[in-house]
PDB file of C-alpha atoms in Angstrom:
ATOM      1  CA  UNK A  63      -0.008   0.004  -0.003  1.00  0.00           C
ATOM      2  CA  UNK A  64       1.463   3.330  -1.037  1.00  0.00           C
ATOM      3  CA  UNK A  65       1.704   6.102   1.549  1.00  0.00           C
ATOM      4  CA  UNK A  66      -0.016   9.401   0.953  1.00  0.00           C
ATOM      5  CA  UNK A  67       2.497  12.235   0.976  1.00  0.00           C
ATOM      6  CA  UNK A  68       1.203  15.614   2.091  1.00  0.00           C
ATOM      7  CA  UNK A  69       2.078  18.500  -0.156  1.00  0.00           C
ATOM      8  CA  UNK A  70       4.253  21.134   1.530  1.00  0.00           C
ATOM      9  CA  UNK A  71       2.292  24.134   2.797  1.00  0.00           C
ATOM     10  CA  UNK A  72       3.153  27.205   0.747  1.00  0.00           C
ATOM     11  CA  UNK A  73       3.712  30.457   2.620  1.00  0.00           C
ATOM     12  CA  UNK A  74       3.829  33.778   0.774  1.00  0.00           C
ATOM     13  CA  UNK A  75       7.235  35.431   1.029  1.00  0.00           C
ATOM     14  CA  UNK A  76       5.994  38.291   3.205  1.00  0.00           C
ATOM     15  CA  UNK A  77       4.640  35.751   5.745  1.00  0.00           C
ATOM     16  CA  UNK A  78       8.056  34.114   5.883  1.00  0.00           C
ATOM     17  CA  UNK A  79       9.615  37.528   6.575  1.00  0.00           C
ATOM     18  CA  UNK A  80       6.948  38.127   9.224  1.00  0.00           C
ATOM     19  CA  UNK A  81       8.067  34.888  10.932  1.00  0.00           C
ATOM     20  CA  UNK A  82      11.719  35.994  10.812  1.00  0.00           C
ATOM     21  CA  UNK A  83      10.818  39.370  12.327  1.00  0.00           C
ATOM     22  CA  UNK A  84       8.802  37.659  15.066  1.00  0.00           C
ATOM     23  CA  UNK A  85      11.753  35.378  15.831  1.00  0.00           C
ATOM     24  CA  UNK A  86      13.952  38.458  16.247  1.00  0.00           C
ATOM     25  CA  UNK A  87      11.406  39.932  18.666  1.00  0.00           C
ATOM     26  CA  UNK A  88      11.299  36.683  20.655  1.00  0.00           C
ATOM     27  CA  UNK A  89      15.115  36.677  20.802  1.00  0.00           C
ATOM     28  CA  UNK A  90      14.996  40.226  22.197  1.00  0.00           C
ATOM     29  CA  UNK A  91      16.876  41.794  19.310  1.00  0.00           C
ATOM     30  CA  UNK A  92      14.497  44.768  19.495  1.00  0.00           C
ATOM     31  CA  UNK A  93      12.960  45.550  22.861  1.00  0.00           C
ATOM     32  CA  UNK A  94       9.453  46.979  23.453  1.00  0.00           C
ATOM     33  CA  UNK A  95       9.471  50.690  22.724  1.00  0.00           C
ATOM     34  CA  UNK A  96      12.594  50.489  20.517  1.00  0.00           C
ATOM     35  CA  UNK A  97      12.669  51.162  16.779  1.00  0.00           C
ATOM     36  CA  UNK A  98      13.387  48.377  14.336  1.00  0.00           C
ATOM     37  CA  UNK A  99      15.712  48.768  11.302  1.00  0.00           C
ATOM     38  CA  UNK A 100      14.379  50.548   8.222  1.00  0.00           C
ATOM     39  CA  UNK A 101      12.601  48.692   5.440  1.00  0.00           C
ATOM     40  CA  UNK A 102      15.689  49.147   3.250  1.00  0.00           C
ATOM     41  CA  UNK A 103      17.970  47.595   5.884  1.00  0.00           C
ATOM     42  CA  UNK A 104      15.601  44.683   6.486  1.00  0.00           C
ATOM     43  CA  UNK A 105      15.203  44.120   2.746  1.00  0.00           C
ATOM     44  CA  UNK A 106      18.996  43.822   2.419  1.00  0.00           C
ATOM     45  CA  UNK A 107      19.191  41.582   5.457  1.00  0.00           C
ATOM     46  CA  UNK A 108      16.601  39.116   4.149  1.00  0.00           C
ATOM     47  CA  UNK A 109      17.477  39.587   0.465  1.00  0.00           C
ATOM     48  CA  UNK A 110      13.914  40.522  -0.521  1.00  0.00           C
ATOM     49  CA  UNK A 111      12.235  43.635  -1.893  1.00  0.00           C
ATOM     50  CA  UNK A 112      11.218  46.571   0.295  1.00  0.00           C
ATOM     51  CA  UNK A 113       7.631  45.908  -0.725  1.00  0.00           C
ATOM     52  CA  UNK A 114       7.795  42.420   0.779  1.00  0.00           C
ATOM     53  CA  UNK A 115       9.240  43.794   4.027  1.00  0.00           C
ATOM     54  CA  UNK A 116       6.599  46.532   4.104  1.00  0.00           C
ATOM     55  CA  UNK A 117       3.839  43.952   3.757  1.00  0.00           C
ATOM     56  CA  UNK A 118       5.311  41.881   6.627  1.00  0.00           C
ATOM     57  CA  UNK A 119       5.573  44.961   8.846  1.00  0.00           C
ATOM     58  CA  UNK A 120       2.008  45.978   7.920  1.00  0.00           C
ATOM     59  CA  UNK A 121       0.798  42.522   9.047  1.00  0.00           C
ATOM     60  CA  UNK A 122       2.585  42.882  12.398  1.00  0.00           C
ATOM     61  CA  UNK A 123       1.240  46.410  12.783  1.00  0.00           C
ATOM     62  CA  UNK A 124      -2.288  45.101  12.191  1.00  0.00           C
ATOM     63  CA  UNK A 125      -1.694  42.749  15.114  1.00  0.00           C
ATOM     64  CA  UNK A 126      -0.458  45.654  17.282  1.00  0.00           C
ATOM     65  CA  UNK A 127       2.966  44.030  17.607  1.00  0.00           C
ATOM     66  CA  UNK A 128       4.666  46.892  15.726  1.00  0.00           C
ATOM     67  CA  UNK A 129       3.635  50.543  15.570  1.00  0.00           C
ATOM     68  CA  UNK A 130       4.343  52.868  12.663  1.00  0.00           C
ATOM     69  CA  UNK A 131       5.035  56.516  13.534  1.00  0.00           C
ATOM     70  CA  UNK A 132       4.904  59.016  10.717  1.00  0.00           C
ATOM     71  CA  UNK A 133       8.335  60.469  10.051  1.00  0.00           C
ATOM     72  CA  UNK A 134       9.948  58.520  12.915  1.00  0.00           C
ATOM     73  CA  UNK A 135       9.967  54.884  11.841  1.00  0.00           C
ATOM     74  CA  UNK A 136       8.523  51.627  13.121  1.00  0.00           C
ATOM     75  CA  UNK A 137       8.619  50.709  16.802  1.00  0.00           C
ATOM     76  CA  UNK A 138       7.974  47.627  18.918  1.00  0.00           C
ATOM     77  CA  UNK A 139       4.647  48.027  20.715  1.00  0.00           C
ATOM     78  CA  UNK A 140       4.876  48.491  24.467  1.00  0.00           C
ATOM     79  CA  UNK A 141       2.466  48.516  27.422  1.00  0.00           C
ATOM     80  CA  UNK A 142       4.562  51.199  29.134  1.00  0.00           C
ATOM     81  CA  UNK A 143       3.026  54.010  27.096  1.00  0.00           C
ATOM     82  CA  UNK A 144      -0.001  55.658  28.643  1.00  0.00           C
ATOM     83  CA  UNK A 145      -2.268  54.987  25.663  1.00  0.00           C
ATOM     84  CA  UNK A 146      -1.349  51.284  25.670  1.00  0.00           C
ATOM     85  CA  UNK A 147      -1.762  50.500  29.375  1.00  0.00           C
ATOM     86  CA  UNK A 148      -5.493  49.881  29.056  1.00  0.00           C
ATOM     87  CA  UNK A 149      -5.363  48.286  25.624  1.00  0.00           C
ATOM     88  CA  UNK A 150      -7.231  45.142  26.693  1.00  0.00           C
ATOM     89  CA  UNK A 151      -9.703  46.873  29.032  1.00  0.00           C
ATOM     90  CA  UNK A 152     -13.034  47.082  27.185  1.00  0.00           C
ATOM     91  CA  UNK A 153     -15.421  48.193  29.902  1.00  0.00           C
ATOM     92  CA  UNK A 154     -16.654  51.752  29.377  1.00  0.00           C
ATOM     93  CA  UNK A 155     -19.183  53.993  31.091  1.00  0.00           C
ATOM     94  CA  UNK A 156     -22.507  54.401  29.272  1.00  0.00           C
ATOM     95  CA  UNK A 157     -22.045  58.177  28.891  1.00  0.00           C
ATOM     96  CA  UNK A 158     -18.450  57.784  27.718  1.00  0.00           C
ATOM     97  CA  UNK A 159     -16.820  59.968  30.364  1.00  0.00           C
ATOM     98  CA  UNK A 160     -13.285  59.156  31.487  1.00  0.00           C
ATOM     99  CA  UNK A 161     -13.064  57.496  34.877  1.00  0.00           C
ATOM    100  CA  UNK A 162     -10.350  57.124  37.484  1.00  0.00           C
ATOM    101  CA  UNK A 163      -9.303  53.480  37.662  1.00  0.00           C
ATOM    102  CA  UNK A 164      -7.799  51.930  40.778  1.00  0.00           C
ATOM    103  CA  UNK A 165      -6.677  48.390  41.667  1.00  0.00           C
ATOM    104  CA  UNK A 166      -7.074  46.786  45.076  1.00  0.00           C
ATOM    105  CA  UNK A 167      -4.991  43.658  45.637  1.00  0.00           C
ATOM    106  CA  UNK A 168      -7.028  40.985  47.425  1.00  0.00           C
ATOM    107  CA  UNK A 169      -4.614  38.064  47.232  1.00  0.00           C
ATOM    108  CA  UNK A 170      -1.428  36.900  45.524  1.00  0.00           C
ATOM    109  CA  UNK A 171      -0.235  33.400  46.310  1.00  0.00           C
ATOM    110  CA  UNK A 172       1.744  30.482  44.956  1.00  0.00           C
ATOM    111  CA  UNK A 173       0.051  27.122  44.588  1.00  0.00           C
ATOM    112  CA  UNK A 174      -0.122  23.970  42.534  1.00  0.00           C
ATOM    113  CA  UNK A 175      -2.653  23.934  39.701  1.00  0.00           C
ATOM    114  CA  UNK A 176      -5.889  22.289  40.844  1.00  0.00           C
ATOM    115  CA  UNK A 177      -8.287  20.453  38.534  1.00  0.00           C
ATOM    116  CA  UNK A 178     -10.292  23.686  38.201  1.00  0.00           C
ATOM    117  CA  UNK A 179      -7.205  25.717  37.260  1.00  0.00           C
ATOM    118  CA  UNK A 180      -6.061  22.989  34.850  1.00  0.00           C
ATOM    119  CA  UNK A 181      -9.440  23.083  33.117  1.00  0.00           C
ATOM    120  CA  UNK A 182      -9.224  26.861  32.729  1.00  0.00           C
ATOM    121  CA  UNK A 183      -5.606  27.008  31.560  1.00  0.00           C
ATOM    122  CA  UNK A 184      -4.827  23.643  29.994  1.00  0.00           C
ATOM    123  CA  UNK A 185      -1.836  23.321  32.332  1.00  0.00           C
ATOM    124  CA  UNK A 186      -1.129  19.969  33.962  1.00  0.00           C
ATOM    125  CA  UNK A 187      -2.420  19.286  37.450  1.00  0.00           C
ATOM    126  CA  UNK A 188       0.239  20.251  39.974  1.00  0.00           C
ATOM    127  CA  UNK A 189       1.957  22.861  37.766  1.00  0.00           C
ATOM    128  CA  UNK A 190       3.411  25.636  39.920  1.00  0.00           C
ATOM    129  CA  UNK A 191       1.341  28.781  39.359  1.00  0.00           C
ATOM    130  CA  UNK A 192       0.743  32.203  40.890  1.00  0.00           C
ATOM    131  CA  UNK A 193      -2.872  33.163  41.520  1.00  0.00           C
ATOM    132  CA  UNK A 194      -3.734  36.855  41.721  1.00  0.00           C
ATOM    133  CA  UNK A 195      -7.092  38.122  42.920  1.00  0.00           C
ATOM    134  CA  UNK A 196      -7.848  41.829  42.671  1.00  0.00           C
ATOM    135  CA  UNK A 197     -10.683  44.327  42.505  1.00  0.00           C
ATOM    136  CA  UNK A 198     -10.849  47.121  39.924  1.00  0.00           C
ATOM    137  CA  UNK A 199     -12.814  50.249  40.821  1.00  0.00           C
ATOM    138  CA  UNK A 200     -14.043  52.851  38.371  1.00  0.00           C
ATOM    139  CA  UNK A 201     -14.410  56.257  40.078  1.00  0.00           C
ATOM    140  CA  UNK A 202     -14.342  54.429  43.441  1.00  0.00           C
ATOM    141  CA  UNK A 203     -17.141  52.028  42.437  1.00  0.00           C
ATOM    142  CA  UNK A 204     -16.171  48.303  42.313  1.00  0.00           C
ATOM    143  CA  UNK A 205     -16.742  47.077  38.770  1.00  0.00           C
ATOM    144  CA  UNK A 206     -14.403  44.146  37.984  1.00  0.00           C
ATOM    145  CA  UNK A 207     -13.310  41.225  40.139  1.00  0.00           C
ATOM    146  CA  UNK A 208     -10.257  39.649  38.502  1.00  0.00           C
ATOM    147  CA  UNK A 209      -8.870  36.128  38.988  1.00  0.00           C
ATOM    148  CA  UNK A 210      -5.491  35.812  37.261  1.00  0.00           C
ATOM    149  CA  UNK A 211      -3.205  32.778  36.772  1.00  0.00           C
ATOM    150  CA  UNK A 212       0.402  32.781  35.495  1.00  0.00           C
ATOM    151  CA  UNK A 213       3.068  30.075  35.608  1.00  0.00           C
ATOM    152  CA  UNK A 214       5.610  30.551  38.408  1.00  0.00           C
ATOM    153  CA  UNK A 215       8.562  29.580  36.218  1.00  0.00           C
ATOM    154  CA  UNK A 216       8.064  32.587  33.955  1.00  0.00           C
ATOM    155  CA  UNK A 217       7.332  35.097  36.735  1.00  0.00           C
ATOM    156  CA  UNK A 218       9.790  34.294  39.507  1.00  0.00           C
ATOM    157  CA  UNK A 219       9.620  36.634  42.467  1.00  0.00           C
ATOM    158  CA  UNK A 220       6.202  38.025  41.517  1.00  0.00           C
ATOM    159  CA  UNK A 221       4.530  39.346  44.689  1.00  0.00           C
ATOM    160  CA  UNK A 222       1.698  41.659  45.678  1.00  0.00           C
ATOM    161  CA  UNK A 223       4.137  44.484  46.646  1.00  0.00           C
ATOM    162  CA  UNK A 224       5.889  44.165  43.292  1.00  0.00           C
ATOM    163  CA  UNK A 225       2.535  44.532  41.502  1.00  0.00           C
ATOM    164  CA  UNK A 226       1.684  47.569  43.656  1.00  0.00           C
ATOM    165  CA  UNK A 227       4.987  49.210  42.731  1.00  0.00           C
ATOM    166  CA  UNK A 228       3.799  49.201  39.117  1.00  0.00           C
ATOM    167  CA  UNK A 229       0.449  50.798  40.011  1.00  0.00           C
ATOM    168  CA  UNK A 230      -1.376  47.571  39.256  1.00  0.00           C
ATOM    169  CA  UNK A 231      -0.499  47.599  35.538  1.00  0.00           C
ATOM    170  CA  UNK A 232       0.224  43.896  35.109  1.00  0.00           C
ATOM    171  CA  UNK A 233       1.004  43.890  31.389  1.00  0.00           C
ATOM    172  CA  UNK A 234       3.438  46.783  31.803  1.00  0.00           C
ATOM    173  CA  UNK A 235       5.072  44.913  34.715  1.00  0.00           C
ATOM    174  CA  UNK A 236       5.298  41.624  32.763  1.00  0.00           C
ATOM    175  CA  UNK A 237       7.106  43.495  30.018  1.00  0.00           C
ATOM    176  CA  UNK A 238       9.408  45.591  32.220  1.00  0.00           C
ATOM    177  CA  UNK A 239      10.440  43.020  34.851  1.00  0.00           C
ATOM    178  CA  UNK A 240      10.173  39.749  32.967  1.00  0.00           C
ATOM    179  CA  UNK A 241      10.666  40.695  29.321  1.00  0.00           C
ATOM    180  CA  UNK A 242       7.292  39.181  28.402  1.00  0.00           C
ATOM    181  CA  UNK A 243       5.109  41.556  26.385  1.00  0.00           C
ATOM    182  CA  UNK A 244       1.483  40.550  25.852  1.00  0.00           C
ATOM    183  CA  UNK A 245       0.675  41.123  22.197  1.00  0.00           C
ATOM    184  CA  UNK A 246      -2.832  39.735  21.834  1.00  0.00           C
ATOM    185  CA  UNK A 247      -5.670  38.210  23.802  1.00  0.00           C
ATOM    186  CA  UNK A 248      -8.631  35.923  23.189  1.00  0.00           C
ATOM    187  CA  UNK A 249     -11.815  36.394  25.197  1.00  0.00           C
ATOM    188  CA  UNK A 250     -14.993  34.437  25.860  1.00  0.00           C
ATOM    189  CA  UNK A 251     -18.011  36.302  27.245  1.00  0.00           C
ATOM    190  CA  UNK A 252     -20.855  34.708  29.216  1.00  0.00           C
ATOM    191  CA  UNK A 253     -23.561  35.901  31.616  1.00  0.00           C
ATOM    192  CA  UNK A 254     -23.440  34.591  35.218  1.00  0.00           C
ATOM    193  CA  UNK A 255     -24.990  35.336  38.596  1.00  0.00           C
ATOM    194  CA  UNK A 256     -22.952  36.748  41.477  1.00  0.00           C
ATOM    195  CA  UNK A 257     -22.160  34.364  44.322  1.00  0.00           C
ATOM    196  CA  UNK A 258     -22.521  35.737  47.879  1.00  0.00           C
ATOM    197  CA  UNK A 259     -18.719  36.264  48.096  1.00  0.00           C
ATOM    198  CA  UNK A 260     -18.530  37.977  44.693  1.00  0.00           C
ATOM    199  CA  UNK A 261     -21.576  40.101  45.469  1.00  0.00           C
ATOM    200  CA  UNK A 262     -20.011  41.359  48.716  1.00  0.00           C
ATOM    201  CA  UNK A 263     -16.830  42.427  46.916  1.00  0.00           C
ATOM    202  CA  UNK A 264     -18.661  44.065  44.002  1.00  0.00           C
ATOM    203  CA  UNK A 265     -21.236  45.738  46.241  1.00  0.00           C
ATOM    204  CA  UNK A 266     -24.236  44.090  44.579  1.00  0.00           C
ATOM    205  CA  UNK A 267     -26.847  41.593  45.773  1.00  0.00           C
ATOM    206  CA  UNK A 268     -26.258  37.823  45.484  1.00  0.00           C
ATOM    207  CA  UNK A 269     -27.601  36.597  42.179  1.00  0.00           C
ATOM    208  CA  UNK A 270     -26.949  39.988  40.510  1.00  0.00           C
ATOM    209  CA  UNK A 271     -26.177  39.489  36.757  1.00  0.00           C
ATOM    210  CA  UNK A 272     -22.478  39.786  35.923  1.00  0.00           C
ATOM    211  CA  UNK A 273     -20.558  39.690  32.652  1.00  0.00           C
ATOM    212  CA  UNK A 274     -17.931  36.928  32.875  1.00  0.00           C
ATOM    213  CA  UNK A 275     -14.912  37.561  30.614  1.00  0.00           C
ATOM    214  CA  UNK A 276     -12.516  34.656  30.273  1.00  0.00           C
ATOM    215  CA  UNK A 277      -9.241  35.831  28.682  1.00  0.00           C
ATOM    216  CA  UNK A 278      -6.043  34.183  27.501  1.00  0.00           C
ATOM    217  CA  UNK A 279      -3.194  36.635  26.840  1.00  0.00           C
ATOM    218  CA  UNK A 280      -0.371  35.654  24.455  1.00  0.00           C
ATOM    219  CA  UNK A 281       3.192  36.801  23.952  1.00  0.00           C
ATOM    220  CA  UNK A 282       5.245  36.526  20.725  1.00  0.00           C
ATOM    221  CA  UNK A 283       4.942  33.247  18.856  1.00  0.00           C
ATOM    222  CA  UNK A 284       1.332  32.834  20.040  1.00  0.00           C
ATOM    223  CA  UNK A 285       2.487  31.492  23.406  1.00  0.00           C
ATOM    224  CA  UNK A 286      -0.183  31.708  26.149  1.00  0.00           C
ATOM    225  CA  UNK A 287       1.231  33.374  29.276  1.00  0.00           C
ATOM    226  CA  UNK A 288      -1.715  34.551  31.355  1.00  0.00           C
ATOM    227  CA  UNK A 289      -5.228  33.238  32.063  1.00  0.00           C
ATOM    228  CA  UNK A 290      -7.805  35.597  33.526  1.00  0.00           C
ATOM    229  CA  UNK A 291     -11.444  35.568  34.544  1.00  0.00           C
ATOM    230  CA  UNK A 292     -13.042  38.976  35.064  1.00  0.00           C
ATOM    231  CA  UNK A 293     -16.472  39.316  36.641  1.00  0.00           C
ATOM    232  CA  UNK A 294     -17.915  42.681  35.610  1.00  0.00           C
ATOM    233  CA  UNK A 295     -20.799  44.806  36.855  1.00  0.00           C
ATOM    234  CA  UNK A 296     -22.386  46.377  33.778  1.00  0.00           C
ATOM    235  CA  UNK A 297     -25.477  48.152  35.130  1.00  0.00           C
ATOM    236  CA  UNK A 298     -24.102  51.518  33.959  1.00  0.00           C
ATOM    237  CA  UNK A 299     -21.193  50.262  31.830  1.00  0.00           C
ATOM    238  CA  UNK A 300     -20.859  48.344  28.585  1.00  0.00           C
ATOM    239  CA  UNK A 301     -18.284  46.131  26.890  1.00  0.00           C
ATOM    240  CA  UNK A 302     -16.874  47.798  23.762  1.00  0.00           C
ATOM    241  CA  UNK A 303     -14.978  45.924  21.071  1.00  0.00           C
ATOM    242  CA  UNK A 304     -13.886  47.613  17.862  1.00  0.00           C
ATOM    243  CA  UNK A 305     -13.945  45.291  14.839  1.00  0.00           C
ATOM    244  CA  UNK A 306     -11.796  46.120  11.815  1.00  0.00           C
TER     245      UNK A 306
END
Protein backbone atom coordinates (compact mmCIF):
# COMPACT_ATOMS: atom_id res chain seq x y z
CA UNK A 1 0.00 0.00 0.00
CA UNK A 2 1.47 3.34 -1.03
CA UNK A 3 1.71 6.11 1.55
CA UNK A 4 -0.02 9.41 0.96
CA UNK A 5 2.50 12.23 0.97
CA UNK A 6 1.20 15.61 2.09
CA UNK A 7 2.08 18.50 -0.16
CA UNK A 8 4.25 21.13 1.53
CA UNK A 9 2.29 24.13 2.80
CA UNK A 10 3.15 27.20 0.74
CA UNK A 11 3.71 30.46 2.61
CA UNK A 12 3.83 33.78 0.77
CA UNK A 13 7.24 35.43 1.03
CA UNK A 14 5.99 38.29 3.21
CA UNK A 15 4.64 35.75 5.74
CA UNK A 16 8.06 34.12 5.87
CA UNK A 17 9.62 37.53 6.58
CA UNK A 18 6.94 38.12 9.23
CA UNK A 19 8.07 34.89 10.93
CA UNK A 20 11.73 36.00 10.81
CA UNK A 21 10.82 39.38 12.33
CA UNK A 22 8.80 37.66 15.07
CA UNK A 23 11.75 35.38 15.84
CA UNK A 24 13.95 38.46 16.24
CA UNK A 25 11.40 39.93 18.66
CA UNK A 26 11.30 36.68 20.65
CA UNK A 27 15.11 36.68 20.81
CA UNK A 28 15.00 40.22 22.20
CA UNK A 29 16.88 41.80 19.31
CA UNK A 30 14.50 44.77 19.49
CA UNK A 31 12.96 45.55 22.86
CA UNK A 32 9.45 46.97 23.45
CA UNK A 33 9.47 50.69 22.72
CA UNK A 34 12.59 50.49 20.52
CA UNK A 35 12.67 51.17 16.78
CA UNK A 36 13.38 48.37 14.33
CA UNK A 37 15.71 48.77 11.30
CA UNK A 38 14.38 50.55 8.22
CA UNK A 39 12.60 48.69 5.44
CA UNK A 40 15.69 49.15 3.25
CA UNK A 41 17.98 47.60 5.89
CA UNK A 42 15.60 44.69 6.49
CA UNK A 43 15.20 44.11 2.74
CA UNK A 44 18.99 43.83 2.41
CA UNK A 45 19.18 41.58 5.46
CA UNK A 46 16.60 39.12 4.15
CA UNK A 47 17.48 39.58 0.46
CA UNK A 48 13.92 40.52 -0.52
CA UNK A 49 12.23 43.64 -1.89
CA UNK A 50 11.22 46.57 0.29
CA UNK A 51 7.63 45.91 -0.72
CA UNK A 52 7.79 42.42 0.78
CA UNK A 53 9.25 43.79 4.02
CA UNK A 54 6.60 46.53 4.10
CA UNK A 55 3.84 43.95 3.76
CA UNK A 56 5.31 41.87 6.63
CA UNK A 57 5.57 44.97 8.84
CA UNK A 58 2.00 45.97 7.92
CA UNK A 59 0.80 42.53 9.05
CA UNK A 60 2.59 42.89 12.40
CA UNK A 61 1.23 46.42 12.78
CA UNK A 62 -2.29 45.11 12.20
CA UNK A 63 -1.69 42.74 15.12
CA UNK A 64 -0.46 45.66 17.28
CA UNK A 65 2.97 44.04 17.60
CA UNK A 66 4.67 46.89 15.73
CA UNK A 67 3.63 50.54 15.57
CA UNK A 68 4.35 52.87 12.66
CA UNK A 69 5.03 56.51 13.53
CA UNK A 70 4.90 59.01 10.71
CA UNK A 71 8.34 60.47 10.05
CA UNK A 72 9.95 58.52 12.91
CA UNK A 73 9.97 54.88 11.84
CA UNK A 74 8.52 51.62 13.12
CA UNK A 75 8.62 50.71 16.80
CA UNK A 76 7.96 47.62 18.90
CA UNK A 77 4.65 48.03 20.72
CA UNK A 78 4.87 48.49 24.47
CA UNK A 79 2.46 48.52 27.42
CA UNK A 80 4.56 51.20 29.13
CA UNK A 81 3.03 54.01 27.10
CA UNK A 82 -0.01 55.66 28.65
CA UNK A 83 -2.27 54.99 25.67
CA UNK A 84 -1.35 51.28 25.67
CA UNK A 85 -1.76 50.50 29.38
CA UNK A 86 -5.49 49.88 29.06
CA UNK A 87 -5.36 48.28 25.62
CA UNK A 88 -7.23 45.14 26.69
CA UNK A 89 -9.71 46.87 29.03
CA UNK A 90 -13.03 47.08 27.18
CA UNK A 91 -15.42 48.19 29.91
CA UNK A 92 -16.65 51.75 29.38
CA UNK A 93 -19.19 53.99 31.09
CA UNK A 94 -22.50 54.41 29.28
CA UNK A 95 -22.05 58.17 28.90
CA UNK A 96 -18.45 57.78 27.71
CA UNK A 97 -16.82 59.97 30.36
CA UNK A 98 -13.29 59.16 31.49
CA UNK A 99 -13.06 57.50 34.88
CA UNK A 100 -10.35 57.12 37.49
CA UNK A 101 -9.31 53.48 37.66
CA UNK A 102 -7.80 51.92 40.78
CA UNK A 103 -6.67 48.39 41.67
CA UNK A 104 -7.07 46.78 45.07
CA UNK A 105 -4.99 43.66 45.63
CA UNK A 106 -7.02 40.99 47.43
CA UNK A 107 -4.61 38.06 47.24
CA UNK A 108 -1.43 36.90 45.52
CA UNK A 109 -0.24 33.40 46.31
CA UNK A 110 1.75 30.48 44.96
CA UNK A 111 0.05 27.12 44.60
CA UNK A 112 -0.13 23.97 42.53
CA UNK A 113 -2.66 23.94 39.70
CA UNK A 114 -5.89 22.29 40.84
CA UNK A 115 -8.28 20.45 38.53
CA UNK A 116 -10.29 23.69 38.20
CA UNK A 117 -7.20 25.72 37.25
CA UNK A 118 -6.06 22.99 34.85
CA UNK A 119 -9.44 23.09 33.12
CA UNK A 120 -9.23 26.86 32.74
CA UNK A 121 -5.60 27.00 31.56
CA UNK A 122 -4.83 23.65 29.99
CA UNK A 123 -1.84 23.32 32.33
CA UNK A 124 -1.13 19.97 33.96
CA UNK A 125 -2.42 19.29 37.45
CA UNK A 126 0.23 20.25 39.97
CA UNK A 127 1.95 22.86 37.77
CA UNK A 128 3.42 25.64 39.92
CA UNK A 129 1.35 28.79 39.36
CA UNK A 130 0.74 32.20 40.89
CA UNK A 131 -2.88 33.17 41.52
CA UNK A 132 -3.74 36.85 41.72
CA UNK A 133 -7.09 38.12 42.92
CA UNK A 134 -7.85 41.83 42.67
CA UNK A 135 -10.68 44.32 42.51
CA UNK A 136 -10.85 47.12 39.93
CA UNK A 137 -12.81 50.25 40.82
CA UNK A 138 -14.05 52.85 38.37
CA UNK A 139 -14.41 56.26 40.08
CA UNK A 140 -14.34 54.43 43.44
CA UNK A 141 -17.14 52.03 42.44
CA UNK A 142 -16.17 48.31 42.32
CA UNK A 143 -16.74 47.08 38.77
CA UNK A 144 -14.40 44.15 37.98
CA UNK A 145 -13.31 41.22 40.14
CA UNK A 146 -10.25 39.66 38.50
CA UNK A 147 -8.88 36.13 38.99
CA UNK A 148 -5.49 35.80 37.26
CA UNK A 149 -3.21 32.78 36.77
CA UNK A 150 0.40 32.78 35.50
CA UNK A 151 3.07 30.08 35.61
CA UNK A 152 5.60 30.55 38.41
CA UNK A 153 8.57 29.58 36.22
CA UNK A 154 8.06 32.59 33.95
CA UNK A 155 7.33 35.10 36.73
CA UNK A 156 9.78 34.30 39.51
CA UNK A 157 9.61 36.64 42.47
CA UNK A 158 6.21 38.03 41.53
CA UNK A 159 4.53 39.34 44.69
CA UNK A 160 1.70 41.66 45.68
CA UNK A 161 4.13 44.48 46.65
CA UNK A 162 5.89 44.17 43.29
CA UNK A 163 2.54 44.54 41.50
CA UNK A 164 1.68 47.56 43.65
CA UNK A 165 4.99 49.21 42.73
CA UNK A 166 3.80 49.19 39.12
CA UNK A 167 0.45 50.80 40.01
CA UNK A 168 -1.38 47.57 39.25
CA UNK A 169 -0.50 47.60 35.54
CA UNK A 170 0.22 43.90 35.11
CA UNK A 171 1.00 43.90 31.39
CA UNK A 172 3.44 46.78 31.80
CA UNK A 173 5.08 44.92 34.71
CA UNK A 174 5.30 41.62 32.77
CA UNK A 175 7.10 43.50 30.02
CA UNK A 176 9.40 45.59 32.23
CA UNK A 177 10.44 43.02 34.85
CA UNK A 178 10.18 39.74 32.97
CA UNK A 179 10.66 40.70 29.32
CA UNK A 180 7.29 39.18 28.41
CA UNK A 181 5.11 41.56 26.38
CA UNK A 182 1.48 40.54 25.85
CA UNK A 183 0.67 41.12 22.20
CA UNK A 184 -2.83 39.74 21.84
CA UNK A 185 -5.67 38.21 23.80
CA UNK A 186 -8.63 35.93 23.20
CA UNK A 187 -11.81 36.39 25.20
CA UNK A 188 -15.00 34.44 25.86
CA UNK A 189 -18.01 36.30 27.24
CA UNK A 190 -20.86 34.71 29.21
CA UNK A 191 -23.56 35.90 31.62
CA UNK A 192 -23.44 34.60 35.22
CA UNK A 193 -24.99 35.34 38.60
CA UNK A 194 -22.95 36.75 41.48
CA UNK A 195 -22.16 34.37 44.32
CA UNK A 196 -22.52 35.74 47.87
CA UNK A 197 -18.71 36.27 48.10
CA UNK A 198 -18.53 37.98 44.69
CA UNK A 199 -21.58 40.10 45.47
CA UNK A 200 -20.01 41.35 48.71
CA UNK A 201 -16.82 42.42 46.92
CA UNK A 202 -18.65 44.06 44.01
CA UNK A 203 -21.23 45.74 46.24
CA UNK A 204 -24.24 44.08 44.58
CA UNK A 205 -26.85 41.60 45.77
CA UNK A 206 -26.25 37.82 45.49
CA UNK A 207 -27.60 36.61 42.18
CA UNK A 208 -26.95 39.99 40.51
CA UNK A 209 -26.18 39.49 36.76
CA UNK A 210 -22.48 39.79 35.92
CA UNK A 211 -20.56 39.69 32.66
CA UNK A 212 -17.93 36.93 32.88
CA UNK A 213 -14.91 37.57 30.62
CA UNK A 214 -12.51 34.65 30.28
CA UNK A 215 -9.25 35.83 28.68
CA UNK A 216 -6.04 34.18 27.50
CA UNK A 217 -3.19 36.63 26.84
CA UNK A 218 -0.37 35.66 24.45
CA UNK A 219 3.20 36.80 23.95
CA UNK A 220 5.25 36.52 20.73
CA UNK A 221 4.94 33.25 18.86
CA UNK A 222 1.33 32.83 20.05
CA UNK A 223 2.48 31.49 23.41
CA UNK A 224 -0.19 31.71 26.15
CA UNK A 225 1.23 33.37 29.27
CA UNK A 226 -1.72 34.55 31.36
CA UNK A 227 -5.23 33.24 32.06
CA UNK A 228 -7.80 35.60 33.53
CA UNK A 229 -11.44 35.56 34.54
CA UNK A 230 -13.04 38.97 35.06
CA UNK A 231 -16.47 39.32 36.65
CA UNK A 232 -17.92 42.68 35.61
CA UNK A 233 -20.80 44.81 36.85
CA UNK A 234 -22.38 46.38 33.78
CA UNK A 235 -25.47 48.15 35.13
CA UNK A 236 -24.10 51.52 33.96
CA UNK A 237 -21.20 50.26 31.83
CA UNK A 238 -20.86 48.34 28.58
CA UNK A 239 -18.29 46.14 26.89
CA UNK A 240 -16.87 47.80 23.76
CA UNK A 241 -14.98 45.92 21.07
CA UNK A 242 -13.89 47.61 17.86
CA UNK A 243 -13.94 45.29 14.84
CA UNK A 244 -11.79 46.13 11.82
